[in-house]
mmCIF file of C-alpha atoms in Angstrom:
data_model
loop_
_atom_site.group_PDB
_atom_site.id
_atom_site.type_symbol
_atom_site.label_atom_id
_atom_site.label_comp_id
_atom_site.label_asym_id
_atom_site.label_seq_id
_atom_site.Cartn_x
_atom_site.Cartn_y
_atom_site.Cartn_z
ATOM 1 C CA MET A 1 23.569 150.601 -37.572
ATOM 2 C CA GLY A 2 25.757 147.584 -38.477
ATOM 3 C CA GLN A 3 24.817 143.955 -38.796
ATOM 4 C CA GLN A 4 25.981 142.941 -35.309
ATOM 5 C CA PRO A 5 23.963 145.611 -33.422
ATOM 6 C CA ILE A 6 20.856 144.631 -35.395
ATOM 7 C CA ALA A 7 21.162 141.010 -34.329
ATOM 8 C CA ALA A 8 22.159 141.761 -30.745
ATOM 9 C CA ALA A 9 19.257 144.107 -30.223
ATOM 10 C CA ALA A 10 16.589 141.806 -31.601
ATOM 11 C CA GLY A 11 15.749 140.250 -28.259
ATOM 12 C CA GLN A 12 15.709 143.541 -26.375
ATOM 13 C CA LEU A 13 13.542 145.870 -28.421
ATOM 14 C CA SER A 14 9.821 146.238 -28.094
ATOM 15 C CA LEU A 15 7.600 145.457 -31.077
ATOM 16 C CA SER A 16 7.305 149.113 -32.033
ATOM 17 C CA SER A 17 11.065 149.693 -31.878
ATOM 18 C CA ALA A 18 11.785 146.504 -33.787
ATOM 19 C CA LEU A 19 9.376 147.465 -36.528
ATOM 20 C CA LEU A 20 10.230 151.097 -36.865
ATOM 21 C CA VAL A 21 13.747 151.898 -35.787
ATOM 22 C CA ARG A 22 15.341 148.761 -37.168
ATOM 23 C CA SER A 23 13.403 148.772 -40.421
ATOM 24 C CA VAL A 24 14.152 152.378 -41.268
ATOM 25 C CA ALA A 25 17.778 151.937 -40.221
ATOM 26 C CA ALA A 26 18.021 148.934 -42.549
ATOM 27 C CA ALA A 27 16.606 150.942 -45.426
ATOM 28 C CA ALA A 28 19.004 153.784 -44.694
ATOM 29 C CA GLN A 29 21.892 151.345 -44.474
ATOM 30 C CA ALA A 30 20.932 149.858 -47.814
ATOM 31 C CA ALA A 31 21.215 153.248 -49.462
ATOM 32 C CA ALA A 32 24.947 153.255 -48.754
ATOM 33 C CA ALA A 33 25.777 149.526 -48.789
ATOM 34 C CA ALA A 34 25.561 146.738 -51.321
ATOM 35 C CA ALA A 35 22.200 145.022 -51.639
ATOM 36 C CA GLN A 36 23.752 141.695 -50.647
ATOM 37 C CA ALA A 37 25.101 143.087 -47.390
ATOM 38 C CA ALA A 38 21.728 144.615 -46.570
ATOM 39 C CA ALA A 39 19.942 141.339 -47.281
ATOM 40 C CA GLU A 40 22.356 139.473 -45.000
ATOM 41 C CA ALA A 41 21.743 142.021 -42.243
ATOM 42 C CA GLY A 42 17.995 141.547 -42.595
ATOM 43 C CA ALA A 43 18.321 137.755 -42.567
ATOM 44 C CA GLU A 44 20.446 137.906 -39.434
ATOM 45 C CA ALA A 45 17.866 140.100 -37.719
ATOM 46 C CA VAL A 46 15.085 137.672 -38.675
ATOM 47 C CA ALA A 47 17.036 134.689 -37.320
ATOM 48 C CA ALA A 48 17.703 136.483 -34.057
ATOM 49 C CA ALA A 49 14.067 137.500 -33.812
ATOM 50 C CA HIS A 50 12.953 133.849 -34.160
ATOM 51 C CA ALA A 51 15.209 132.964 -31.243
ATOM 52 C CA ALA A 52 13.908 135.766 -29.016
ATOM 53 C CA PRO A 53 10.737 134.868 -27.089
ATOM 54 C CA SER A 54 9.814 138.523 -26.545
ATOM 55 C CA ILE A 55 9.395 139.167 -30.273
ATOM 56 C CA SER A 56 6.082 138.139 -31.791
ATOM 57 C CA THR A 57 5.461 136.256 -35.037
ATOM 58 C CA ALA A 58 4.214 139.512 -36.526
ATOM 59 C CA ALA A 59 7.524 141.149 -35.674
ATOM 60 C CA VAL A 60 9.459 138.307 -37.308
ATOM 61 C CA MET A 61 7.362 138.675 -40.463
ATOM 62 C CA ALA A 62 7.903 142.423 -40.348
ATOM 63 C CA LEU A 63 11.655 142.010 -40.101
ATOM 64 C CA GLY A 64 11.583 139.668 -43.071
ATOM 65 C CA LEU A 65 9.715 142.269 -45.065
ATOM 66 C CA MET A 66 12.222 144.889 -44.000
ATOM 67 C CA SER A 67 15.135 142.749 -45.189
ATOM 68 C CA PHE A 68 13.451 142.768 -48.598
ATOM 69 C CA ALA A 69 13.070 146.536 -48.467
ATOM 70 C CA ALA A 70 16.687 146.964 -47.383
ATOM 71 C CA ALA A 71 18.032 144.762 -50.146
ATOM 72 C CA ALA A 72 16.036 146.667 -52.729
ATOM 73 C CA ALA A 73 17.412 150.006 -51.448
ATOM 74 C CA VAL A 74 15.516 153.274 -51.678
ATOM 75 C CA GLU A 75 13.289 153.268 -54.766
ATOM 76 C CA ASP A 76 9.566 153.780 -54.182
ATOM 77 C CA THR A 77 8.717 150.233 -55.251
ATOM 78 C CA SER A 78 11.346 148.804 -52.902
ATOM 79 C CA LEU A 79 9.543 150.247 -49.900
ATOM 80 C CA GLU A 80 6.173 148.674 -50.649
ATOM 81 C CA ALA A 81 6.913 146.266 -47.819
ATOM 82 C CA LEU A 82 7.256 149.128 -45.380
ATOM 83 C CA ARG A 83 4.043 150.681 -46.616
ATOM 84 C CA TRP A 84 2.229 147.357 -46.341
ATOM 85 C CA LEU A 85 3.500 146.863 -42.820
ATOM 86 C CA LEU A 86 2.417 150.301 -41.707
ATOM 87 C CA ARG A 87 -1.097 149.608 -42.981
ATOM 88 C CA GLN A 88 -1.501 146.630 -40.662
ATOM 89 C CA PRO A 89 -3.858 147.178 -37.709
ATOM 90 C CA ALA A 90 -1.228 145.981 -35.212
ATOM 91 C CA VAL A 91 0.946 149.024 -35.943
ATOM 92 C CA THR A 92 -0.692 152.138 -34.535
ATOM 93 C CA ALA A 93 0.243 155.801 -34.724
ATOM 94 C CA ALA A 94 0.866 155.718 -30.977
ATOM 95 C CA MET A 95 3.419 152.932 -31.432
ATOM 96 C CA ILE A 96 5.143 154.868 -34.193
ATOM 97 C CA ASN A 97 5.319 158.014 -32.120
ATOM 98 C CA GLN A 98 6.997 156.178 -29.239
ATOM 99 C CA SER A 99 10.077 155.941 -31.470
ATOM 100 C CA SER A 100 9.895 159.430 -32.996
ATOM 101 C CA GLN A 101 13.105 160.787 -31.480
ATOM 102 C CA GLN A 102 14.999 157.592 -32.318
ATOM 103 C CA LEU A 103 13.882 157.937 -35.919
ATOM 104 C CA LEU A 104 15.059 161.543 -36.028
ATOM 105 C CA ALA A 105 18.527 160.405 -34.941
ATOM 106 C CA ILE A 106 19.022 157.917 -37.818
ATOM 107 C CA PRO A 107 21.215 159.359 -40.609
ATOM 108 C CA GLY A 108 20.401 158.903 -44.276
ATOM 109 C CA VAL A 109 16.761 157.822 -43.979
ATOM 110 C CA PRO A 110 15.313 157.555 -47.525
ATOM 111 C CA PHE A 111 12.530 159.994 -48.318
ATOM 112 C CA PRO A 112 9.962 157.283 -49.192
ATOM 113 C CA ALA A 113 10.518 155.667 -45.770
ATOM 114 C CA ALA A 114 10.091 158.965 -43.936
ATOM 115 C CA LYS A 115 7.024 159.808 -45.995
ATOM 116 C CA ALA A 116 5.442 156.403 -45.297
ATOM 117 C CA LEU A 117 5.964 156.844 -41.565
ATOM 118 C CA VAL A 118 4.467 160.336 -41.601
ATOM 119 C CA ARG A 119 1.436 159.100 -43.535
ATOM 120 C CA ALA A 120 1.049 156.299 -41.005
ATOM 121 C CA GLY A 121 0.711 158.836 -38.214
ATOM 122 C CA LEU A 122 4.204 159.869 -37.157
ATOM 123 C CA ARG A 123 4.102 163.252 -35.444
ATOM 124 C CA MET A 124 6.933 164.942 -33.571
ATOM 125 C CA GLN A 125 7.836 168.516 -32.807
ATOM 126 C CA ILE A 126 11.017 169.520 -34.643
ATOM 127 C CA THR A 127 12.839 172.306 -32.828
ATOM 128 C CA LEU A 128 15.170 175.092 -33.881
ATOM 129 C CA GLN A 129 17.914 173.560 -31.752
ATOM 130 C CA GLN A 130 17.606 170.190 -33.497
ATOM 131 C CA LEU A 131 17.604 171.676 -36.978
ATOM 132 C CA ALA A 132 20.481 174.069 -36.303
ATOM 133 C CA ALA A 133 22.694 171.482 -34.603
ATOM 134 C CA ARG A 134 22.208 168.907 -37.341
ATOM 135 C CA ALA A 135 22.562 171.447 -40.138
ATOM 136 C CA ASN A 136 25.835 172.870 -38.824
ATOM 137 C CA ALA A 137 27.202 169.363 -38.288
ATOM 138 C CA CYS A 138 26.192 168.419 -41.872
ATOM 139 C CA PHE A 139 24.175 165.521 -40.447
ATOM 140 C CA GLU A 140 23.013 163.552 -43.461
ATOM 141 C CA GLY A 141 19.307 163.464 -44.093
ATOM 142 C CA PHE A 142 17.801 165.319 -41.116
ATOM 143 C CA GLU A 143 15.909 167.508 -43.583
ATOM 144 C CA VAL A 144 14.061 164.465 -44.923
ATOM 145 C CA TRP A 145 11.661 164.673 -41.982
ATOM 146 C CA VAL A 146 10.865 168.318 -42.692
ATOM 147 C CA GLN A 147 10.165 167.455 -46.293
ATOM 148 C CA ALA A 148 8.102 164.400 -45.386
ATOM 149 C CA PHE A 149 5.802 166.519 -43.215
ATOM 150 C CA VAL A 150 5.565 169.194 -45.914
ATOM 151 C CA ALA A 151 4.858 166.617 -48.639
ATOM 152 C CA ASP A 152 2.093 165.066 -46.560
ATOM 153 C CA ASP A 153 0.528 168.496 -45.927
ATOM 154 C CA ALA A 154 0.705 167.842 -42.186
ATOM 155 C CA LEU A 155 -0.572 170.732 -40.100
ATOM 156 C CA LEU A 156 2.282 172.973 -39.009
ATOM 157 C CA GLU A 157 1.090 172.757 -35.403
ATOM 158 C CA GLU A 158 1.656 168.992 -35.495
ATOM 159 C CA TRP A 159 5.379 169.191 -36.160
ATOM 160 C CA ALA A 160 6.598 172.801 -36.475
ATOM 161 C CA ALA A 161 4.893 174.538 -33.545
ATOM 162 C CA ASP A 162 8.254 175.356 -31.959
ATOM 163 C CA LEU A 163 9.968 176.575 -35.127
ATOM 164 C CA PRO A 164 10.502 180.346 -35.350
ATOM 165 C CA THR A 165 8.752 182.240 -38.115
ATOM 166 C CA GLU A 166 11.764 182.530 -40.404
ATOM 167 C CA LEU A 167 12.435 178.774 -40.352
ATOM 168 C CA ARG A 168 8.821 177.999 -41.095
ATOM 169 C CA ALA A 169 9.034 180.336 -44.071
ATOM 170 C CA LEU A 170 12.026 178.488 -45.505
ATOM 171 C CA CYS A 171 10.956 174.935 -44.663
ATOM 172 C CA CYS A 172 7.275 175.153 -45.528
ATOM 173 C CA CYS A 173 7.210 176.661 -49.005
ATOM 174 C CA ARG A 174 4.259 174.503 -50.048
ATOM 175 C CA HIS A 175 2.116 176.026 -47.307
ATOM 176 C CA LEU A 176 3.265 179.622 -47.692
ATOM 177 C CA GLY A 177 3.825 179.814 -51.455
ATOM 178 C CA ALA A 178 6.963 179.760 -53.570
ATOM 179 C CA TRP A 179 7.864 183.319 -52.612
ATOM 180 C CA CYS A 180 7.586 184.112 -48.927
ATOM 181 C CA PRO A 181 6.964 187.647 -47.645
ATOM 182 C CA ALA A 182 10.208 189.482 -46.962
ATOM 183 C CA GLU A 183 9.368 190.058 -43.318
ATOM 184 C CA LEU A 184 9.078 186.282 -42.844
ATOM 185 C CA LEU A 185 12.287 185.459 -44.669
ATOM 186 C CA ALA A 186 14.726 187.735 -42.913
ATOM 187 C CA PRO A 187 13.558 189.522 -39.813
ATOM 188 C CA GLN A 188 16.169 191.354 -37.752
ATOM 189 C CA LEU A 189 17.822 188.349 -36.169
ATOM 190 C CA SER A 190 21.061 187.979 -34.283
ATOM 191 C CA ALA A 191 24.063 187.000 -36.392
ATOM 192 C CA HIS A 192 24.026 183.563 -34.767
ATOM 193 C CA ARG A 193 20.369 182.933 -35.629
ATOM 194 C CA THR A 194 20.927 184.192 -39.171
ATOM 195 C CA ALA A 195 23.823 181.774 -39.670
ATOM 196 C CA ASP A 196 21.665 178.913 -38.368
ATOM 197 C CA LEU A 197 18.892 179.938 -40.751
ATOM 198 C CA PHE A 198 21.253 179.795 -43.731
ATOM 199 C CA ALA A 199 22.663 176.416 -42.629
ATOM 200 C CA VAL A 200 19.215 174.828 -42.458
ATOM 201 C CA ALA A 201 18.134 176.504 -45.696
ATOM 202 C CA LEU A 202 21.181 175.173 -47.569
ATOM 203 C CA HIS A 203 20.320 171.608 -46.527
ATOM 204 C CA ILE A 204 16.693 172.025 -47.569
ATOM 205 C CA ALA A 205 17.704 173.562 -50.906
ATOM 206 C CA ALA A 206 20.308 170.878 -51.652
ATOM 207 C CA ARG A 207 17.858 168.030 -51.038
ATOM 208 C CA GLY A 208 14.881 169.701 -52.712
ATOM 209 C CA CYS A 209 16.792 170.654 -55.850
ATOM 210 C CA ARG A 210 18.518 167.302 -56.048
ATOM 211 C CA ASN A 211 15.154 165.569 -56.174
ATOM 212 C CA LEU A 212 13.365 167.807 -58.684
ATOM 213 C CA SER A 213 13.074 165.020 -61.217
ATOM 214 C CA HIS A 214 11.809 162.420 -58.745
ATOM 215 C CA GLY A 215 8.598 163.968 -57.454
ATOM 216 C CA TYR A 216 10.053 164.992 -54.086
ATOM 217 C CA PRO A 217 8.217 167.125 -52.510
ATOM 218 C CA PHE A 218 8.686 170.595 -54.011
ATOM 219 C CA ASP A 219 6.617 170.394 -57.158
ATOM 220 C CA ASP A 220 5.235 172.956 -59.598
ATOM 221 C CA ASP A 221 6.167 176.559 -58.808
ATOM 222 C CA SER A 222 7.451 175.841 -55.304
ATOM 223 C CA GLN A 223 10.138 173.308 -56.236
ATOM 224 C CA GLU A 224 12.976 175.840 -56.343
ATOM 225 C CA ALA A 225 11.644 178.079 -53.583
ATOM 226 C CA PRO A 226 14.259 177.172 -50.930
ATOM 227 C CA ALA A 227 17.135 178.114 -53.242
ATOM 228 C CA ASP A 228 15.313 181.221 -54.477
ATOM 229 C CA ASN A 229 14.735 182.359 -50.921
ATOM 230 C CA ILE A 230 18.396 181.945 -49.954
ATOM 231 C CA TYR A 231 19.474 183.967 -52.969
ATOM 232 C CA TYR A 232 16.914 186.655 -52.170
ATOM 233 C CA MET A 233 18.193 186.998 -48.615
ATOM 234 C CA LEU A 234 21.795 187.243 -49.792
ATOM 235 C CA THR A 235 21.117 189.875 -52.429
ATOM 236 C CA ALA A 236 18.557 192.023 -50.579
ATOM 237 C CA HIS A 237 20.989 194.253 -48.710
ATOM 238 C CA LYS A 238 18.302 195.815 -46.560
ATOM 239 C CA PHE A 239 18.496 192.781 -44.281
ATOM 240 C CA GLY A 240 20.991 194.002 -41.699
ATOM 241 C CA SER A 241 21.264 190.619 -40.001
ATOM 242 C CA VAL A 242 22.737 189.118 -43.182
ATOM 243 C CA ALA A 243 25.200 191.961 -43.721
ATOM 244 C CA GLN A 244 26.372 191.602 -40.107
ATOM 245 C CA LEU A 245 27.425 187.964 -40.365
ATOM 246 C CA PRO A 246 30.967 187.652 -38.930
ATOM 247 C CA ALA A 247 33.866 186.172 -40.879
ATOM 248 C CA SER A 248 33.766 182.948 -38.847
ATOM 249 C CA ALA A 249 30.108 182.382 -39.772
ATOM 250 C CA ILE A 250 30.763 183.138 -43.446
ATOM 251 C CA GLU A 251 33.649 180.667 -43.534
ATOM 252 C CA ALA A 252 31.522 177.980 -41.852
ATOM 253 C CA LEU A 253 28.686 178.521 -44.343
ATOM 254 C CA LEU A 254 31.090 178.356 -47.285
ATOM 255 C CA ARG A 255 32.461 175.044 -46.035
ATOM 256 C CA LEU A 256 28.964 173.699 -45.458
ATOM 257 C CA ALA A 257 27.857 174.764 -48.941
ATOM 258 C CA MET A 258 30.889 173.016 -50.438
ATOM 259 C CA ARG A 259 30.068 169.776 -48.631
ATOM 260 C CA LEU A 260 26.420 169.916 -49.671
ATOM 261 C CA HIS A 261 27.425 170.593 -53.279
ATOM 262 C CA SER A 262 28.339 166.917 -53.634
ATOM 263 C CA ARG A 263 24.619 166.053 -53.287
ATOM 264 C CA ILE A 264 23.607 168.148 -56.314
ATOM 265 C CA ASN A 265 23.075 166.474 -59.673
ATOM 266 C CA ASN A 266 21.534 169.069 -61.996
ATOM 267 C CA LEU A 267 23.020 172.000 -63.893
ATOM 268 C CA ASN A 268 20.605 174.692 -62.740
ATOM 269 C CA THR A 269 21.218 173.996 -59.083
ATOM 270 C CA ALA A 270 24.975 173.755 -59.598
ATOM 271 C CA GLU A 271 24.937 177.217 -61.142
ATOM 272 C CA THR A 272 22.759 178.496 -58.306
ATOM 273 C CA TRP A 273 25.289 177.084 -55.827
ATOM 274 C CA ASN A 274 28.057 179.070 -57.513
ATOM 275 C CA HIS A 275 25.928 182.194 -57.099
ATOM 276 C CA PHE A 276 25.539 181.398 -53.395
ATOM 277 C CA MET A 277 29.315 181.135 -52.983
ATOM 278 C CA THR A 278 29.836 184.438 -54.788
ATOM 279 C CA GLU A 279 27.264 186.240 -52.643
ATOM 280 C CA PHE A 280 28.655 184.837 -49.389
ATOM 281 C CA CYS A 281 32.124 186.051 -50.438
ATOM 282 C CA GLN A 282 30.744 189.533 -51.117
ATOM 283 C CA LEU A 283 29.329 190.004 -47.615
ATOM 284 C CA PRO A 284 31.175 192.759 -45.701
ATOM 285 C CA ALA A 285 33.067 190.507 -43.275
ATOM 286 C CA ALA A 286 34.220 188.062 -45.964
ATOM 287 C CA VAL A 287 37.418 190.089 -46.416
ATOM 288 C CA GLN A 288 38.292 189.112 -42.837
ATOM 289 C CA VAL A 289 38.269 185.374 -43.542
ATOM 290 C CA PRO A 290 41.884 184.330 -42.815
ATOM 291 C CA THR A 291 44.127 184.014 -45.848
ATOM 292 C CA ALA A 292 45.137 180.465 -44.918
ATOM 293 C CA LYS A 293 41.477 179.424 -44.879
ATOM 294 C CA LEU A 294 40.886 180.936 -48.321
ATOM 295 C CA VAL A 295 43.893 179.086 -49.738
ATOM 296 C CA GLU A 296 42.462 175.894 -48.254
ATOM 297 C CA LEU A 297 39.085 176.536 -49.891
ATOM 298 C CA VAL A 298 40.717 177.163 -53.277
ATOM 299 C CA GLN A 299 42.600 173.881 -52.978
ATOM 300 C CA GLN A 300 39.423 171.992 -52.104
ATOM 301 C CA VAL A 301 37.464 173.466 -55.017
ATOM 302 C CA LEU A 302 40.169 172.780 -57.597
ATOM 303 C CA GLN A 303 40.690 169.233 -56.358
ATOM 304 C CA LYS A 304 37.071 168.342 -57.122
ATOM 305 C CA PRO A 305 36.316 166.515 -60.401
ATOM 306 C CA VAL A 306 36.145 168.724 -63.479
ATOM 307 C CA GLY A 307 32.731 168.839 -65.117
ATOM 308 C CA PRO A 308 29.601 170.879 -65.765
ATOM 309 C CA LEU A 309 28.506 170.655 -62.101
ATOM 310 C CA MET A 310 31.820 171.820 -60.656
ATOM 311 C CA LEU A 311 32.172 174.741 -58.262
ATOM 312 C CA ARG A 312 34.204 177.749 -59.331
ATOM 313 C CA ALA A 313 37.139 179.085 -57.302
ATOM 314 C CA ASN A 314 36.539 182.657 -58.514
ATOM 315 C CA PRO A 315 34.933 184.046 -55.327
ATOM 316 C CA PHE A 316 37.854 182.866 -53.185
ATOM 317 C CA LEU A 317 40.443 184.144 -55.663
ATOM 318 C CA ASP A 318 38.761 187.563 -55.653
ATOM 319 C CA LEU A 319 39.276 187.708 -51.888
ATOM 320 C CA LEU A 320 42.844 186.387 -52.101
ATOM 321 C CA ALA A 321 43.736 188.997 -54.720
ATOM 322 C CA LYS A 322 43.348 191.661 -52.019
ATOM 323 C CA LYS A 323 45.717 189.952 -49.579
ATOM 324 C CA GLU A 324 49.444 189.522 -49.077
ATOM 325 C CA LEU A 325 50.454 185.876 -49.227
ATOM 326 C CA THR A 326 53.222 184.101 -47.358
ATOM 327 C CA ALA A 327 55.866 182.188 -49.318
ATOM 328 C CA GLU A 328 54.275 178.922 -48.199
ATOM 329 C CA GLN A 329 50.830 180.021 -49.400
ATOM 330 C CA VAL A 330 52.260 181.108 -52.747
ATOM 331 C CA GLN A 331 53.850 177.689 -53.171
ATOM 332 C CA GLN A 332 50.616 175.932 -52.230
ATOM 333 C CA LEU A 333 48.723 177.845 -54.914
ATOM 334 C CA LEU A 334 51.414 177.449 -57.587
ATOM 335 C CA SER A 335 51.510 173.699 -56.943
ATOM 336 C CA LEU A 336 47.921 173.536 -58.205
ATOM 337 C CA LEU A 337 49.277 174.248 -61.709
ATOM 338 C CA GLN A 338 50.660 170.705 -61.745
ATOM 339 C CA GLY A 339 49.035 167.300 -61.844
ATOM 340 C CA PRO A 340 45.276 166.686 -61.964
ATOM 341 C CA THR A 341 44.448 170.235 -60.826
ATOM 342 C CA ALA A 342 46.541 171.892 -63.572
ATOM 343 C CA ARG A 343 43.715 172.480 -66.033
ATOM 344 C CA PRO A 344 41.096 173.953 -63.650
ATOM 345 C CA ALA A 345 43.788 175.955 -61.840
ATOM 346 C CA ALA A 346 45.093 177.455 -65.094
ATOM 347 C CA ALA A 347 41.546 178.448 -66.071
ATOM 348 C CA ALA A 348 40.827 179.957 -62.652
ATOM 349 C CA PHE A 349 44.158 181.768 -62.251
ATOM 350 C CA GLY A 350 43.923 183.196 -65.763
ATOM 351 C CA ARG A 351 40.809 185.290 -65.044
ATOM 352 C CA GLN A 352 40.591 188.928 -63.991
ATOM 353 C CA CYS A 353 40.508 189.860 -60.299
ATOM 354 C CA GLY A 354 40.235 193.581 -59.654
ATOM 355 C CA GLY A 355 41.638 194.626 -63.028
ATOM 356 C CA HIS A 356 44.514 192.135 -63.091
ATOM 357 C CA LYS A 357 44.699 188.434 -63.730
ATOM 358 C CA PHE A 358 45.034 186.470 -60.507
ATOM 359 C CA MET A 359 48.051 184.650 -61.952
ATOM 360 C CA GLU A 360 49.866 187.961 -62.387
ATOM 361 C CA ARG A 361 49.111 188.960 -58.793
ATOM 362 C CA LEU A 362 50.287 185.566 -57.588
ATOM 363 C CA ALA A 363 53.523 185.780 -59.567
ATOM 364 C CA SER A 364 54.259 189.225 -58.113
ATOM 365 C CA GLN A 365 54.126 187.974 -54.505
ATOM 366 C CA PRO A 366 57.456 187.750 -52.626
ATOM 367 C CA GLY A 367 59.029 184.336 -53.049
ATOM 368 C CA ALA A 368 56.933 183.385 -56.073
ATOM 369 C CA ALA A 369 59.893 182.868 -58.448
ATOM 370 C CA ALA A 370 61.724 180.707 -55.919
ATOM 371 C CA ALA A 371 58.580 178.668 -55.286
ATOM 372 C CA ALA A 372 58.081 178.115 -59.024
ATOM 373 C CA ALA A 373 61.680 176.927 -59.348
ATOM 374 C CA ASP A 374 61.328 174.574 -56.368
ATOM 375 C CA LEU A 375 58.208 173.071 -57.899
ATOM 376 C CA GLY A 376 59.824 172.643 -61.307
ATOM 377 C CA LEU A 377 57.241 174.801 -63.070
ATOM 378 C CA THR A 378 57.882 176.062 -66.586
ATOM 379 C CA ALA A 379 56.442 178.953 -68.550
ATOM 380 C CA ALA A 380 54.177 176.456 -70.320
ATOM 381 C CA ASP A 381 52.468 175.752 -66.985
ATOM 382 C CA VAL A 382 51.601 179.403 -66.400
ATOM 383 C CA PRO A 383 48.364 180.712 -67.994
ATOM 384 C CA ASP A 384 49.612 184.283 -68.447
ATOM 385 C CA ASP A 385 52.632 185.674 -70.306
ATOM 386 C CA ALA A 386 53.148 188.605 -67.935
ATOM 387 C CA ALA A 387 53.114 186.260 -64.957
ATOM 388 C CA ALA A 388 55.543 183.909 -66.696
ATOM 389 C CA VAL A 389 57.965 186.786 -67.216
ATOM 390 C CA LEU A 390 57.735 187.671 -63.523
ATOM 391 C CA LEU A 391 58.470 184.087 -62.548
ATOM 392 C CA PHE A 392 61.081 183.069 -65.124
ATOM 393 C CA GLY A 393 62.366 186.212 -66.854
ATOM 394 C CA ASP A 394 62.084 187.377 -70.474
ATOM 395 C CA GLU A 395 64.801 185.183 -71.929
ATOM 396 C CA VAL A 396 63.473 181.944 -70.468
ATOM 397 C CA VAL A 397 59.931 182.680 -71.620
ATOM 398 C CA VAL A 398 61.073 183.534 -75.160
ATOM 399 C CA LEU A 399 63.261 180.421 -75.329
ATOM 400 C CA GLU A 400 60.454 178.149 -74.121
ATOM 401 C CA GLN A 401 58.063 179.725 -76.617
ATOM 402 C CA GLU A 402 60.489 179.072 -79.472
ATOM 403 C CA GLU A 403 60.963 175.461 -78.364
ATOM 404 C CA PHE A 404 57.204 175.014 -78.169
ATOM 405 C CA GLU A 405 56.710 176.393 -81.694
ATOM 406 C CA GLN A 406 59.468 174.157 -83.061
ATOM 407 C CA GLU A 407 57.858 171.112 -81.442
ATOM 408 C CA GLU A 408 54.498 172.029 -82.996
ATOM 409 C CA GLN A 409 56.103 172.282 -86.429
ATOM 410 C CA ARG A 410 57.705 168.847 -86.027
ATOM 411 C CA ILE A 411 54.327 167.373 -85.092
#
């Protein structure tokens, strides 16, 4: 919600909407914007509220407090104003619940804000349709409401009455224990429902694991339960619904997992995410993911920043090693051996895939030598001698090696 809509709406909203929707939106906005911009937005809202006869003095004071909270962003201490406001007798649980669906539609709501609202009496039924739609669209922060209810130990009937058993098992680890019974985790669902389950679970796992060091809300033995449960479902082959996921669903889940990976900031979870990608790529229908899509995924992985949290391209290369590539696809992959992707691409292409290095398989594809020449590649760019011979010939490789050794001696 930008600055202009905040000001324009000030004279139209009821007290409850002004307090709740605008305040949480301001806090969410502050998480992504500079503190100065958030403070200006809050000041503008306060000025507009003063000018609007339908907004009470209490609402004006509340908006002022929210501008403070917005400017201070999302730390616990920065939301003391919100907590103070929600403790005032003028703000009732009934007023909060009038705006429940509006709150659910705000992206990027900080966890402390959601938790404060839940503790103040917010109750709303979260449905399978809402969770699945937002998860598949990679809607930022919808899972914060699930976690706020779980962290507050709210009764499941008060917010999750409409959730199917398997989603309760994944979302409510604190209530059901770190390890959920197998029959709750993966009943015999349709492929569509199974894909939705994974999409929601990936969001929950990404947020929960990201916040392990900040007291959010998976603590003690249950803090890694969402990720553990996903891995269990992927590796327990007795679950037919998982094995029957179609190629389109697997591709969609891989793309979703890649997008969510950017929210992860600890080594253990990053490694777990790589395991997820590997297991998704080993599902039966993964071999049917179109070659062009796999090439795209490899490009996306290798274009990400190099570092300890990075994703590995290995699962996609294993699938590509079994396929015939077009000349254009060969050139797209070889081009990764140049520029900022050269180092991670050389490391990835130099590993074994089905008994042969991927680089050797790539170099043996029709049109590979011509593509290498068009790109201006040299043997020094290729992380495998056998592949270099296939691309450039014995004499060129030997000559380049001699020149390289002579240059080293001069240095």
